[in-house]
């Protein structure tokens, strides 16, 4: 393992090209915050020159947005190396123990996820959220959790999973049997997106299955270097997909899409013995919602009934993770909307999973630039294919006073079906 | 800690770095030498005003602490590396445009502005800053001025010094001067000794550059590329000469050898460069009719030797090809799975007539030292970049690549060239300074001593070390150690 890491780190020629793309460096400015700096420090970690304890803060000071990797002429797998570095340092700073518990216990069990969500719903419903904000009680939460609390959208009393049947029949003739990979964030925070996805797929001749035993895609675990749990989740999901016998696996979440689409590749730093070939076969069935609709189903059933301007934000994991940019835009156009591009469409919004919870100010500074870009388009709608981006952009439009509504393309598509 | 406290009186604490990991991150630039040795600074500062810069310089001067200015650290000569410790001044976050004067075709910027950002902000005004380094995405204007950088368009447009109208410089004693006339906006000015030219290319050894007034050029209306694939490497220089003899001056003339081609294809597979011994990439610009005519002429000339000639006139394809060539320097790292590209002996420049000899010479030296070497560069002005691909963990290869670099430098001098066409002397090429400059080196050193008697500005650069030895001999001359 160490040898492989060393070899991959060695590939960096220190040209600094990656400096041009890093949103974190753009805010902080010093070399240690740059991708090149992180690669250098990871080399130091392996050589015993950089203290692992101090390194923990460094390797988590990154959005894993892949912008650096995409431009690196030397072919350095920067983001994978940073993930592997997180495993090497072995500890999560800020609210580490708390987060580890959530990731290893709660997120791996669908029933606990639902229970947690109901608790949060009760918290918001009771008005306790406002009370707590007023008392300053939030300050006792670890990391920047307290300050980031306002970003959470109002939750429903039920999760998407609780609302949707396990199998939804196709409208008309069945063309496909698809598995809908209902990710954690959509399930908990945006059940209306899940409903829209199922509705559009079914309307286009898909029998939609939401397999019961399906668990988290594992991206939070990869992010925090918890490789063993990741492997466990993958093994279990693989089995579930196999049993569901589906033609395609559809996801509305960029992060889940990218993670699932790469599940055939052993992540750096993961030494679990898994059926990687089988996983690769399954990975080839994974589709982003818009891509499936545009490239596979065709847009036959869509009416161009919507009007007005829309701008599109490229989630990092879609644009760089699976190189999808064309299809969601095409879909928006076919709905009748006028697409106005923002200049910074493919720049990270600063959400990056739980990044905002630990680095609130930094995340907000990155978000500010994004929202400025949205504002300049003058569009009243921002579409994006990722629930975490939806949450971040919604908080951003409110905080920075840009009157634009943030939606998933599926929600717009559902309006004309 | 007293350093932190003292500097804290000059600039805010979030722009002073003394943490060990942060300091380590300033021990390198792109040079291979900074991979082999650790040169950590004692502190790093990120100034964002003249006052802050002056404050730090005055403090360092009082204490006799070295100061090393730094831009993006994309230099390949160890120029921004603190070889004698001290304070690194990271100028990269000070990137304001002080004034864009479109009518007078000039701009005043702070040193941290990145080259590509500058040209992007100029484009809507129909203007551009022509020097075009391969490192456009990262190199700062301050770094470009300090290194007198150039790049892919030097053949027609010249180098950075041709565009610097004036500089604001903080001298090692803390005085601030403006060269090129205090209030001058004229495009021509021969008044006084040309201090601007003295500071351009001074690699941080004479002072810290805090303001740069650049002259801008009108953006050509049109451009076109011609890519020619040569089955034999040695035919490429013939085509270059023939283009000149036909009375044309392209804005770019680039060469890539077979390995460089492979590297670009690995970096940007969509480019699909033809596999052959050498590719020449010509860029012509100007009015649309002239561009079309030149593209045709160059095609005809190249067809004498080339197997395949492509005319690229559409913007997307031109951008792709240009970017592929620009970053080949780093893309070369992809050629070997357990290897990397070493920036060493990478920047010789030779007379045009001796380019074929240089190409042959480099290949045979690579064979002699058993190191894989990739060649590309600005063939139109004889500036050849050599990129060894080595396993940095293999001690034998590391030793051999250093001997190879030395041989390449000596080859360049034998061919009446120079050891550096555009990257600068820095820390890695000072040993050839005496041979290149003879007595002139002593005069250079006298200039340095006059401005920086304490020797605090970027010590260990340009002049062969140990400079201290030279001081000790009482003649104020640089060491002649060779
Ligand atoms: C992939 C790649 C391609 C390249 N292509 C080219 C090319 O085509 N042409 C070319 O000419 N170069 C090229 N270079 C080399 C390099 O990018 C240039 O020399 C560049 O101008 C350096 O800018 P920088 O901001 O990185 O400066 P740094 O590397 O940080 O510093 C360079 C020198 O300038 C000094 N300096 C920096 N800022 C100041 C200041 N404000 N005041 C005083 N001194 C200062 C430093 O002390 C140092 O000596 C390339 C490098 C790479 C990695
Ligand atoms: S772009 Fe790639 S090779 Fe260049 S410094 Fe960044 S990681 Fe290293
Ligand atoms: S992944 Fe994004 S945030 Fe992290 S180093 Fe790369 S560019 Fe910066």
Coordinates of C-alpha atoms and ligand atoms in Angstrom, one line a residue, chain A residues 18 21-25 33-36 38 61-69 78-79 82 348, ligand 3:
Chain A
X18 CA -3.6 22.6 -10.1
X21 CA -8.4 25.5 -10.1
X22 CA -8.6 25.1 -6.3
X23 CA -11.5 26.9 -4.7
X24 CA -9.8 26.5 -1.3
X25 CA -6.5 28.0 -2.4
X33 CA -3.8 25.0 1.1
X34 CA -3.1 24.1 -2.6
X35 CA -3.5 20.7 -4.1
X36 CA 0.3 20.7 -4.9
X38 CA -1.3 18.7 -0.1
X61 CA -9.1 21.1 4.3
X62 CA -10.3 20.0 0.9
X63 CA -13.6 19.8 -0.9
X64 CA -12.7 16.7 -2.9
X65 CA -14.1 18.6 -5.8
X66 CA -11.7 17.0 -8.3
X67 CA -11.1 20.3 -10.0
X68 CA -7.3 19.9 -9.5
X69 CA -7.3 16.3 -10.7
X78 CA -4.9 14.1 -6.4
X79 CA -8.3 13.6 -4.8
X82 CA -6.1 12.9 -0.4
X348 CA -17.7 23.7 -6.5
Ligands
LIG3 S1 -10.2 18.6 -4.6 FE1 -10.9 20.7 -4.9 S2 -10.6 21.6 -2.9 FE2 -9.4 19.7 -2.8 S3 -7.3 20.3 -3.4 FE3 -8.4 19.7 -5.3 S4 -9.2 21.6 -6.1 FE4 -8.7 22.0 -4.0

